[in-house]
């Protein structure tokens, strides 16, 4: 046989298309479960609406759900795949490292479809119940960014402003899910036992706090909370990625009159959100590509032993 | 044409196949211009490397026993004389094997021939050698 | 005594070989699975790799597919370094692994075949359909629910359907009942007739595949102790029926693989490795009388090489 007639390896586009199909197929189970839950929740909401309760408002940036789903998605994507060790994938004529990234990309496509479906569903629900979607609404603003002690705030100090959410905020669920997914995927393909890390790291941080509290070292005791605050609620923190900081800016305080009201420490800034998104997704991609090197096929360019 | 290969026969497989074809010719199951099984068919039937079958067919082609009709397959040559060269080659093979077996059992060639004649006579066959045109032994 | 590597097989240093390894070594911690193996599988050959369990046969095949990195040496498939060009090598290869697991347990057979077909641009859909018919694949059943034999059939279909130039079959008929085994081998023969293919098989059922084989290699504890064409093997390993005089001493350098003797007569039957004329000469000079020399069926001849002691 002439060596010139070698069989070709598959094209990346074909592999990607096939992986989207495979991932989608493998997600049938969880999809059904999720659909059932969504249907149940919607039924309850509609029931409440019909019996006189309020309409269903949907603010796309406020929902943490896309971010959470994006973070958990790789579990489903890689569940049936042996990520380390000889698997069916290893027998195929593909570069393993590249194919791992192809699979991540395929999972991302399915994720975006899921988020879109979720968004459309919620939109429908809000429309049906006459709820507010991306419309202007009045919000109470605190005089300063510092949250006052409960019971000290004078109601008159609150300013009521009209908050007009920008339409670009409709992208937040997609970017939030993407950012979370990229980071989680990096862990999935880069680490042999992600569960150990997922439990181990928070546990260690908590341990440090406990030790700090026991030994009365303020720096350690507050380390955990400060770390979380910095990562999550910083200007370009995780919350900026996930909800354009709407989650952390929105809080409840007890007024001097004893009433509890929902107030905002500040309003979501689109510029900050854009920067945070780019930073997180960019960093995530870098980590992902680095992690993919753990999937590479080992090549050992050893000099041949003389026969 | 039914081909049977003997697993315990240590001869090269292509020779065995060639002998089987010759046997079929002598016995009459194969006649001139008859098609022989394709390489693919025979290889699958015998579970034999197709190259072995090809080698056998090529040798037989070289000897003028078979010929290839382009696009139609392999056939028995029209002018093949089963009762001349083929029978002789076949007989040679049988004789060689019998002689080897005899020696293994401590028998000489003459003893073997005598025994064969006795046995054949007992079974009702003429004692003098006759070319066998049909497969008519009472075995 | 150096390993019985046939001279002809070593010629050309593997230039025209479909598969050639040079000093291929694999170590698992202290355990040496393959020790400086120089495999030569000529183009379009059907090569049986024999050896006891744990001799390194499966390891050799895994290294060719680059499923594990070699500890030393190189492996080449059609001139491509298996370690450097893993994907390209695998595109030319149909592999049936030793283990009986075909892929995603949640997929059905049909889905798996369709999935695999995307990864092999050379996939022949019509042929795949004929194979799944012939092997009676349960296309609608999930892979996780298949028996050992059914999984094996799927693996065989996967390996053959894209008509690869090289087949690496690790115990291909393992787990199959005798009827199906025969059918698989007949399919293999047809497959070889359709297109020139190089085959490297490891199997415990040598007698099944011996009529397909034209080359043989024997692994013992990771070393390739013999590698030669089939005719040469049958010429090199033969059974000698010998009559011994009293007080007879065997020549020390005679490689006797197996022997049978009867106490009553002075006759022994030895399976000896070596050139027939040389061996006969040596025996006769030593005073024995060689009554008979006969060839052995392939399996016996190859197995005779297994316990042969190779002094280093």
XYZ file of C-alpha atoms in Angstrom:
758
model
C 0.000 0.000 0.000
C 1.371 3.376 -0.914
C 1.936 5.645 2.032
C 0.523 8.475 0.012
C -3.021 7.206 0.336
C -3.290 7.752 4.082
C -6.738 8.191 5.546
C -7.377 11.745 6.769
C -8.214 12.778 10.304
C -11.610 14.434 10.850
C -12.089 18.175 10.467
C -12.570 20.223 13.623
C -15.883 21.614 12.389
C -17.265 18.096 11.951
C -15.993 17.054 15.361
C -17.539 20.135 16.947
C -20.891 19.510 15.331
C -20.823 15.911 16.448
C -19.881 16.850 19.991
C -22.750 19.365 20.217
C -25.035 16.534 19.206
C -23.492 14.115 21.668
C -23.527 16.564 24.580
C -27.127 17.508 23.821
C -28.061 13.821 23.721
C -26.317 13.127 26.990
C -28.154 16.023 28.631
C -31.567 14.641 27.882
C -32.017 13.364 31.419
C -31.108 16.528 33.306
C -33.024 18.571 30.723
C -36.223 16.729 31.493
C -35.730 17.225 35.216
C -35.014 20.921 34.758
C -38.054 21.335 32.546
C -40.265 19.689 35.108
C -38.963 21.968 37.844
C -39.414 25.023 35.662
C -42.935 23.993 34.816
C -43.755 23.447 38.478
C -42.343 26.799 39.483
C -44.205 28.537 36.722
C -47.430 26.813 37.619
C -47.072 28.005 41.206
C -46.305 31.542 40.088
C -49.292 31.624 37.775
C -51.489 30.143 40.467
C -50.421 32.897 42.803
C -51.027 35.526 40.170
C -54.460 34.198 39.385
C -55.446 34.204 43.034
C -54.612 37.859 43.374
C -50.907 37.853 43.936
C -48.586 40.203 42.118
C -47.328 39.786 38.559
C -44.070 38.013 37.833
C -41.347 40.533 37.300
C -38.283 39.439 35.538
C -35.072 41.370 35.683
C -32.566 39.456 33.585
C -29.595 40.722 35.501
C -30.916 39.794 38.892
C -31.169 36.110 38.397
C -28.198 34.150 39.697
C -29.564 31.082 37.989
C -27.714 31.326 34.658
C -24.447 31.738 36.531
C -25.136 28.759 38.728
C -26.226 26.640 35.775
C -23.098 27.672 33.882
C -20.964 26.655 36.822
C -22.600 23.260 37.155
C -22.888 22.551 33.437
C -19.463 20.924 33.022
C -20.533 18.242 35.484
C -23.182 17.157 33.031
C -20.968 17.612 29.980
C -18.137 15.488 31.341
C -20.177 13.045 33.354
C -20.060 10.228 30.826
C -16.522 10.907 29.690
C -13.449 9.530 31.353
C -11.391 12.683 31.620
C -8.159 11.035 32.689
C -7.123 7.576 31.643
C -7.834 5.529 28.543
C -11.316 6.314 27.253
C -13.212 5.786 24.027
C -12.074 9.247 22.981
C -8.463 8.136 23.139
C -9.074 5.562 20.425
C -10.292 8.218 18.005
C -8.033 9.912 15.470
C -8.133 13.302 17.196
C -5.650 15.429 19.077
C -6.786 14.933 22.655
C -6.000 18.372 23.925
C -7.763 20.082 21.047
C -10.676 17.739 21.301
C -11.119 18.482 24.998
C -11.499 22.134 24.060
C -13.877 21.171 21.263
C -16.001 19.358 23.793
C -15.963 22.381 26.091
C -17.057 24.531 23.154
C -19.823 22.073 22.320
C -21.002 22.241 25.921
C -20.997 26.000 25.708
C -23.262 25.935 22.666
C -25.717 23.745 24.568
C -25.434 26.053 27.568
C -26.289 29.127 25.522
C -29.291 27.319 24.099
C -30.376 26.470 27.632
C -29.994 30.044 28.849
C -31.914 31.331 25.841
C -34.711 28.894 26.527
C -34.805 29.952 30.162
C -34.907 33.621 29.206
C -37.685 33.178 26.702
C -39.674 31.150 29.217
C -39.337 33.800 31.918
C -40.170 36.502 29.409
C -43.301 34.621 28.491
C -44.214 34.198 32.128
C -43.717 37.875 32.831
C -45.736 38.914 29.795
C -48.544 36.559 30.672
C -48.786 37.899 34.191
C -48.308 41.502 33.131
C -45.041 41.837 34.943
C -42.342 44.389 34.399
C -39.626 43.450 32.018
C -36.837 45.872 31.617
C -39.181 48.687 32.235
C -38.292 51.699 34.314
C -39.023 51.367 37.981
C -38.531 53.483 41.028
C -35.876 52.412 43.503
C -34.802 53.717 46.852
C -31.220 54.854 46.997
C -29.132 55.073 50.137
C -27.392 58.396 50.769
C -24.004 56.725 50.697
C -22.544 53.380 49.710
C -22.094 52.365 53.338
C -24.959 50.378 54.713
C -26.104 52.024 57.985
C -26.748 50.078 61.164
C -30.233 48.694 61.412
C -32.637 51.033 63.015
C -30.576 54.150 62.502
C -31.689 55.139 59.061
C -34.047 58.063 58.710
C -36.598 57.407 55.932
C -36.210 60.933 54.694
C -32.549 60.255 53.874
C -33.604 57.838 51.179
C -33.719 59.156 47.673
C -36.153 57.680 45.208
C -34.836 57.582 41.695
C -36.040 56.170 38.437
C -33.869 53.283 37.432
C -33.873 52.644 33.709
C -32.109 49.332 33.064
C -30.216 49.349 29.825
C -31.264 46.826 27.175
C -27.717 45.485 27.039
C -28.403 43.929 30.421
C -30.262 41.206 28.546
C -26.820 39.871 27.720
C -25.977 39.377 31.381
C -27.409 35.853 31.679
C -25.377 34.742 28.677
C -22.112 36.314 29.751
C -22.615 35.258 33.346
C -23.214 31.661 32.332
C -20.259 31.767 29.936
C -17.871 33.098 32.538
C -18.915 30.563 35.141
C -18.829 27.752 32.574
C -15.350 28.580 31.325
C -13.928 28.586 34.842
C -15.688 25.385 35.843
C -14.626 23.685 32.604
C -11.027 24.580 33.325
C -11.353 22.750 36.619
C -13.106 19.835 34.932
C -10.378 19.180 32.373
C -7.433 20.305 34.407
C -7.982 18.571 37.667
C -8.401 14.866 38.196
C -10.660 15.144 41.211
C -12.538 18.447 40.958
C -14.863 17.496 43.780
C -11.961 17.367 46.198
C -10.949 20.857 45.167
C -14.492 22.204 45.170
C -14.957 21.022 48.732
C -11.377 21.322 49.870
C -10.708 24.945 49.035
C -13.754 26.469 50.788
C -13.196 24.099 53.676
C -9.601 25.240 54.060
C -10.618 28.876 53.980
C -13.234 28.229 56.636
C -10.692 26.355 58.707
C -8.381 29.328 58.570
C -11.192 31.545 59.847
C -11.973 29.167 62.649
C -8.362 29.028 63.701
C -8.245 32.810 63.527
C -11.296 33.094 65.697
C -9.972 30.573 68.204
C -6.538 32.149 68.342
C -8.071 35.602 68.277
C -6.060 36.692 65.263
C -8.225 39.227 63.515
C -6.377 39.020 60.258
C -7.067 35.325 59.924
C -10.535 35.431 61.345
C -11.624 37.990 58.880
C -9.581 36.523 56.035
C -12.348 34.307 54.822
C -15.020 36.954 54.771
C -12.675 39.552 53.332
C -11.595 37.138 50.610
C -15.155 36.324 49.704
C -16.083 39.968 49.748
C -13.201 40.903 47.518
C -13.789 38.173 45.003
C -17.515 38.378 44.979
C -18.452 41.922 45.748
C -15.469 43.846 44.515
C -15.862 46.414 41.788
C -14.965 43.857 39.174
C -15.793 40.925 41.334
C -17.697 37.811 40.590
C -20.984 39.491 41.205
C -20.176 42.050 38.534
C -19.883 39.156 36.112
C -22.920 37.326 37.313
C -25.442 40.064 37.905
C -23.753 43.367 37.002
C -23.521 43.763 40.783
C -27.249 44.044 41.046
C -27.201 41.287 43.602
C -24.733 42.865 45.969
C -25.884 46.435 45.520
C -29.434 45.528 46.396
C -29.982 44.984 50.078
C -32.595 45.304 52.794
C -32.309 47.663 55.751
C -34.374 48.280 58.840
C -35.422 51.899 59.087
C -35.535 53.914 62.218
C -39.291 53.419 62.077
C -38.773 49.668 62.316
C -39.907 48.939 58.785
C -37.777 46.827 56.517
C -37.314 48.160 53.023
C -35.363 47.143 49.969
C -32.737 49.709 49.111
C -29.835 50.046 46.749
C -26.366 51.093 47.716
C -25.721 52.246 44.208
C -26.962 51.500 40.723
C -25.454 48.917 38.366
C -22.865 50.478 36.122
C -22.739 49.178 32.578
C -19.119 50.143 32.085
C -18.051 48.277 35.195
C -20.062 45.284 34.134
C -18.459 45.202 30.688
C -14.953 45.411 32.101
C -15.639 42.771 34.726
C -17.139 40.453 32.136
C -14.158 40.816 29.844
C -11.733 40.296 32.701
C -13.410 37.200 34.042
C -14.072 35.553 30.695
C -10.603 36.458 29.475
C -8.944 35.080 32.584
C -11.178 32.031 32.403
C -10.158 31.293 28.823
C -6.496 31.583 29.717
C -6.924 29.167 32.608
C -8.964 26.856 30.390
C -6.315 26.641 27.706
C -3.657 26.078 30.343
C -5.740 23.351 31.944
C -6.202 21.668 28.581
C -2.513 20.858 28.526
C -3.268 18.151 31.072
C -5.309 16.421 28.382
C -2.549 16.313 25.828
C -1.267 13.135 24.315
C 2.161 12.352 25.626
C 4.902 12.552 23.106
C 8.299 11.284 23.985
C 10.855 12.192 21.376
C 13.376 9.670 22.573
C 16.260 8.705 20.356
C 15.716 5.184 19.056
C 17.699 2.481 20.808
C 20.075 0.973 18.246
C 18.696 -2.387 17.116
C -16.743 -27.190 -5.912
C -16.271 -28.117 -2.298
C -12.825 -27.592 -0.886
C -11.714 -29.209 2.307
C -8.500 -28.303 3.982
C -6.887 -30.713 6.359
C -5.855 -28.941 9.540
C -3.248 -31.530 10.410
C -1.647 -31.410 6.993
C 1.524 -29.436 7.323
C 1.880 -28.652 3.648
C 1.653 -25.032 2.553
C -1.979 -24.046 2.222
C -1.754 -22.912 -1.367
C -0.531 -26.352 -2.378
C -3.435 -27.955 -0.605
C -5.848 -25.688 -2.440
C -4.212 -26.476 -5.768
C -4.512 -30.173 -5.058
C -8.147 -29.779 -4.168
C -8.819 -28.068 -7.491
C -6.992 -30.849 -9.325
C -8.906 -33.446 -7.387
C -12.175 -31.817 -8.379
C -11.063 -31.926 -12.002
C -10.094 -35.578 -11.858
C -13.178 -36.627 -10.012
C -15.349 -34.637 -12.401
C -17.010 -32.053 -10.156
C -15.163 -29.417 -12.140
C -15.308 -29.466 -15.896
C -13.611 -27.274 -18.506
C -15.054 -23.762 -18.677
C -16.630 -24.130 -15.234
C -16.242 -21.100 -12.955
C -14.212 -21.552 -9.809
C -15.144 -19.673 -6.629
C -13.804 -16.136 -6.494
C -10.780 -15.458 -4.307
C -13.038 -13.616 -1.899
C -15.577 -16.435 -1.661
C -13.058 -19.178 -1.208
C -11.024 -17.217 1.310
C -14.118 -16.567 3.397
C -15.310 -20.157 3.129
C -11.989 -21.656 4.148
C -11.035 -18.778 6.478
C -7.775 -18.485 4.664
C -5.700 -15.483 3.734
C -6.924 -14.299 0.303
C -3.318 -14.024 -0.807
C -2.976 -17.761 -0.307
C -5.959 -18.414 -2.565
C -4.584 -15.933 -5.055
C -1.249 -17.708 -5.027
C -2.937 -21.053 -5.652
C -4.995 -19.673 -8.499
C -1.971 -17.957 -10.034
C 0.038 -21.148 -9.955
C -2.826 -23.052 -11.554
C -3.150 -20.307 -14.127
C 0.546 -20.597 -14.835
C 0.130 -24.340 -15.295
C -2.713 -23.754 -17.679
C -5.373 -25.303 -15.483
C -7.270 -22.056 -14.880
C -7.657 -18.825 -16.776
C -9.065 -15.409 -15.939
C -11.825 -13.848 -17.986
C -11.622 -10.073 -17.569
C -14.440 -8.794 -15.376
C -16.075 -12.191 -15.097
C -13.843 -14.215 -12.842
C -11.676 -17.289 -12.945
C -12.604 -20.354 -14.958
C -11.280 -23.790 -15.696
C -9.285 -23.804 -18.910
C -11.204 -25.306 -21.839
C -8.368 -27.550 -22.894
C -7.414 -28.985 -19.547
C -6.969 -32.733 -19.586
C -7.885 -34.037 -16.156
C -6.740 -37.495 -16.892
C -3.189 -36.607 -17.855
C -1.085 -34.146 -15.898
C -3.578 -33.513 -13.111
C -4.191 -37.086 -12.232
C -0.522 -37.782 -12.225
C 0.209 -34.846 -9.921
C -2.608 -35.956 -7.660
C -1.442 -39.523 -7.594
C 2.056 -38.344 -6.812
C 0.794 -36.476 -3.794
C -1.197 -39.432 -2.509
C 1.710 -41.780 -3.070
C 4.149 -39.513 -1.305
C 1.909 -39.217 1.727
C 1.275 -42.943 1.808
C 4.972 -43.723 1.572
C 5.769 -41.328 4.414
C 3.104 -42.930 6.561
C 4.397 -46.350 5.654
C 7.945 -45.517 6.626
C 6.691 -44.107 9.877
C 5.189 -47.485 10.589
C 8.289 -49.399 9.548
C 6.968 -50.532 6.181
C 8.945 -50.491 2.974
C 7.631 -49.440 -0.420
C 7.175 -52.987 -1.727
C 5.280 -54.117 1.343
C 3.002 -51.132 0.990
C 2.262 -51.804 -2.682
C 1.476 -55.452 -1.940
C -0.882 -54.518 0.862
C -2.634 -51.978 -1.332
C -3.182 -54.486 -4.092
C -4.519 -57.039 -1.651
C -6.918 -54.565 -0.129
C -8.132 -53.310 -3.499
C -8.735 -56.848 -4.707
C -10.669 -57.628 -1.572
C -12.881 -54.637 -2.176
C -13.627 -55.679 -5.731
C -11.418 -53.368 -7.706
C -9.296 -54.530 -10.664
C -5.708 -55.168 -9.629
C -4.116 -53.367 -12.604
C -3.946 -49.588 -12.563
C -6.768 -47.893 -14.483
C -7.288 -44.151 -14.923
C -10.272 -43.181 -12.842
C -12.695 -41.151 -14.951
C -15.541 -40.958 -12.466
C -15.624 -41.062 -8.716
C -16.716 -44.637 -8.636
C -14.878 -46.383 -5.827
C -16.986 -48.298 -3.396
C -15.464 -46.594 -0.401
C 21.570 -18.078 22.103
C 20.282 -14.939 20.482
C 16.587 -14.641 19.736
C 15.435 -16.454 16.657
C 14.754 -13.404 14.591
C 14.561 -14.318 10.969
C 17.179 -12.582 8.913
C 14.828 -11.749 6.139
C 12.365 -10.080 8.432
C 15.027 -7.789 9.805
C 16.259 -6.717 6.408
C 15.721 -3.126 5.395
C 15.299 -2.068 9.050
C 11.583 -1.910 8.589
C 11.621 0.319 5.535
C 8.831 -1.464 3.761
C 7.000 -2.521 6.885
C 3.566 -1.305 7.829
C 4.534 -1.536 11.483
C 8.073 -1.365 12.757
C 9.323 -0.777 16.255
C 12.887 -0.056 17.271
C 13.945 -0.969 20.746
C 10.424 -0.408 22.008
C 10.390 -0.583 25.779
C 7.617 -0.105 28.318
C 8.056 -0.112 32.047
C 5.381 0.135 34.700
C 7.375 1.118 37.778
C 9.715 -1.843 38.189
C 7.788 -4.140 35.939
C 9.147 -4.404 32.398
C 6.248 -5.061 30.076
C 8.193 -4.726 26.825
C 11.929 -5.049 26.571
C 13.606 -3.567 23.529
C 11.165 -5.052 21.025
C 11.933 -4.808 17.303
C 8.670 -5.696 15.693
C 8.511 -5.934 11.909
C 5.135 -6.363 10.315
C 5.463 -6.273 6.509
C 2.894 -4.466 4.413
C -0.285 -6.490 3.873
C 0.893 -9.271 6.165
C -1.320 -11.096 8.622
C 0.895 -11.287 11.677
C 0.026 -13.273 14.767
C 1.659 -12.126 17.952
C 1.852 -14.970 20.421
C 2.784 -15.125 24.029
C 1.618 -16.170 27.451
C -0.648 -13.914 29.472
C 1.306 -10.910 30.585
C 3.976 -11.368 27.944
C 3.341 -7.887 26.646
C 1.143 -8.441 23.602
C -1.606 -6.005 24.569
C 0.967 -3.473 25.687
C 2.618 -3.553 22.278
C -0.685 -2.813 20.579
C -1.487 -0.032 23.032
C 1.840 1.608 22.324
C 1.166 1.501 18.606
C -2.071 3.392 19.219
C -0.247 5.732 21.591
C -2.648 4.916 24.380
C 0.348 4.799 26.664
C 3.694 6.517 26.253
C 6.688 4.306 25.590
C 9.483 4.218 28.130
C 12.015 3.938 25.366
C 12.431 3.284 21.664
C 10.042 4.185 18.886
C 7.077 2.678 17.143
C 6.291 3.506 13.536
C 3.114 2.881 11.612
C 3.387 3.500 7.858
C 6.458 5.536 8.592
C 4.676 7.765 11.110
C 5.991 7.932 14.653
C 3.109 6.738 16.798
C 4.067 9.050 19.644
C 4.430 12.191 17.540
C 1.547 11.604 15.156
C -0.998 9.825 17.321
C -4.138 11.120 15.565
C -2.776 10.340 12.079
C -1.768 6.829 13.088
C -5.153 6.184 14.646
C -6.868 7.347 11.476
C -5.144 4.490 9.616
C -5.908 1.922 12.264
C -8.837 -0.242 13.250
C -8.305 -1.273 16.836
C -10.112 -3.854 18.916
C -8.900 -3.456 22.497
C -8.506 -6.275 24.974
C -11.188 -4.882 27.249
C -14.846 -5.254 26.504
C -16.033 -1.713 26.750
C -17.154 0.037 23.650
C -17.812 3.614 24.673
C -20.622 5.591 26.175
C -22.887 3.314 28.129
C -25.881 5.578 27.597
C -25.622 5.466 23.809
C -27.208 2.759 21.714
C -25.101 0.687 19.320
C -26.535 2.506 16.358
C -25.806 5.879 17.905
C -22.246 4.891 18.668
C -21.636 3.743 15.106
C -23.044 6.969 13.770
C -20.945 8.922 16.249
C -17.759 7.113 15.248
C -18.495 7.528 11.538
C -18.007 11.276 11.872
C -14.488 10.788 13.159
C -13.404 8.568 10.281
C -13.863 10.369 6.979
C -13.090 7.061 5.258
C -16.111 5.375 6.895
C -18.042 3.132 4.507
C -21.681 3.351 5.607
C -22.881 0.558 3.369
C -20.162 -1.738 4.631
C -20.917 -0.789 8.236
C -24.544 -1.737 7.653
C -23.512 -5.096 6.166
C -21.189 -5.732 9.079
C -23.835 -4.975 11.666
C -26.169 -7.348 9.822
C -23.600 -10.084 9.571
C -22.612 -9.715 13.214
C -26.237 -9.340 14.288
C -25.683 -6.150 16.248
C -28.486 -5.060 18.506
C -28.577 -1.509 17.209
C -31.323 -0.293 19.503
C -29.832 -1.585 22.706
C -27.781 0.668 24.971
C -24.111 -0.160 25.197
C -24.269 -0.444 28.930
C -26.695 -3.332 28.604
C -24.673 -5.410 26.198
C -23.044 -8.716 27.006
C -19.338 -9.285 26.518
C -19.902 -10.922 23.163
C -22.211 -8.209 21.894
C -19.747 -5.517 22.898
C -17.008 -7.346 21.061
C -19.116 -7.371 17.928
C -19.607 -3.623 18.151
C -15.891 -3.147 18.614
C -15.188 -5.272 15.557
C -17.634 -3.278 13.466
C -16.044 -0.040 14.628
C -12.618 -1.336 13.672
C -13.522 -2.655 10.224
C -16.096 -0.180 8.947
C -13.680 2.526 7.888
C -11.525 -0.007 6.011
C -8.294 1.037 7.677
C -4.978 0.012 6.122
C -3.955 -1.491 9.462
C -5.924 -3.663 11.843
C -4.729 -4.120 15.408
C -6.839 -6.867 16.919
C -6.319 -7.787 20.542
C -8.099 -11.083 21.135
C -10.767 -10.236 18.563
C -12.836 -13.342 19.131
C -12.691 -13.245 22.902
C -16.117 -13.657 24.458
C -17.758 -14.871 21.249
C -19.378 -18.245 20.830
C -17.819 -20.648 18.282
C -20.356 -19.979 15.546
C -19.821 -16.233 15.707
C -16.071 -16.714 15.909
C -16.104 -18.543 12.609
C -18.266 -15.825 11.089
C -15.944 -13.086 12.303
C -12.936 -14.788 10.791
C -14.747 -15.330 7.506
C -15.606 -11.616 7.524
C -11.989 -10.852 8.165
C -10.939 -13.001 5.216
C -13.421 -11.179 2.986
C -12.233 -7.867 4.355
C -8.687 -8.775 3.377
C -9.832 -9.824 -0.073
C -11.593 -6.507 -0.673
C -8.660 -4.278 0.088
C -5.010 -4.895 0.939
C -4.780 -4.635 4.705
C -2.064 -5.283 7.235
C -3.274 -7.199 10.270
C -1.640 -7.669 13.636
C -3.549 -10.108 15.823
C -3.004 -11.368 19.298
C -5.035 -14.398 20.221
C -5.129 -17.472 22.367
C -7.023 -19.399 19.721
C -4.130 -19.757 17.293
C -5.670 -22.635 15.403
C -8.535 -20.377 14.361
C -6.406 -17.773 12.708
C -3.485 -19.871 11.599
C -4.802 -20.326 8.098
C -5.037 -16.547 7.789
C -1.578 -15.843 9.106
C 1.601 -15.532 7.131
C 3.864 -14.160 9.825
C 4.376 -14.992 13.421
C 6.022 -13.338 16.399
C 6.518 -14.726 19.868
C 6.791 -12.576 22.975
C 8.162 -13.966 26.176
C 8.321 -11.790 29.280
C 8.426 -8.689 27.134
C 11.112 -9.867 24.740
C 10.520 -10.813 21.141
C 12.111 -14.261 21.049
C 11.064 -15.119 17.529
C 9.713 -13.355 14.478
C 9.467 -14.946 11.054
C 7.359 -15.813 8.065
C 5.122 -18.805 8.427
C 6.949 -21.118 5.999
C 10.185 -20.376 7.697
C 8.703 -21.280 11.032
C 7.522 -24.592 9.737
C 10.968 -25.249 8.359
C 12.698 -24.241 11.552
C 10.641 -26.132 14.070
C 10.123 -29.774 13.293
C 9.440 -33.038 14.962
C 12.170 -35.632 14.862
C 11.610 -39.280 15.601
C 14.890 -40.609 16.834
C 16.273 -43.941 17.879
C 18.820 -43.623 20.615
C 21.648 -45.972 21.405
C 22.435 -46.867 24.999
C 24.294 -44.358 27.061
C 23.427 -41.626 24.704
C 24.076 -38.001 25.574
C 22.224 -35.217 23.874
C 24.393 -32.601 22.169
C 24.481 -29.686 24.515
C 23.646 -26.952 22.064
C 20.598 -28.593 20.605
C 17.446 -26.623 21.214
C 14.842 -29.137 22.185
C 11.472 -27.525 22.752
C 9.466 -30.601 23.639
C 10.130 -34.258 23.970
C 8.235 -37.455 24.319
C 9.819 -40.734 25.008
C 8.678 -44.273 25.518
C 10.455 -46.350 28.051
C 9.945 -49.645 26.352
C 11.687 -48.792 23.106
C 14.607 -46.473 22.744
C 12.615 -44.188 20.612
C 12.052 -40.561 21.420
C 10.169 -37.839 19.684
C 11.715 -34.445 19.905
C 10.541 -31.098 18.703
C 13.742 -29.356 17.789
C 14.340 -25.796 16.723
C 16.877 -25.295 13.988
C 17.665 -25.924 10.379
C 16.690 -29.480 9.471
C 19.927 -30.495 7.879
C 22.032 -29.089 10.692
C 19.957 -30.769 13.345
C 19.949 -34.092 11.561
C 23.709 -33.894 11.139
C 24.239 -33.079 14.751
C 22.014 -35.892 15.913
C 23.565 -38.417 13.599
C 27.076 -37.405 14.604
C 26.093 -37.845 18.219
C 25.097 -41.378 17.445
C 21.325 -41.194 17.176
C 19.351 -42.484 14.222
C 16.857 -40.060 12.748
C 13.942 -42.119 11.578
C 11.581 -39.410 10.591
C 11.246 -35.628 10.320
C 7.824 -34.057 10.105
C 6.396 -30.594 10.091
C 4.117 -29.267 12.764
C 0.915 -27.304 12.542
C 1.546 -23.611 13.046
C 0.260 -23.393 16.585
C 2.429 -26.217 17.839
C 5.466 -24.896 16.028
C 5.032 -21.437 17.493
C 4.295 -22.705 20.962
C 7.435 -24.785 20.783
C 9.348 -21.542 20.731
C 7.768 -20.304 23.949
C 9.615 -22.240 26.594
C 12.868 -22.088 24.682
C 15.565 -20.765 26.971
C 17.428 -17.831 25.576
C 20.730 -17.328 27.288
C 21.840 -13.746 27.506
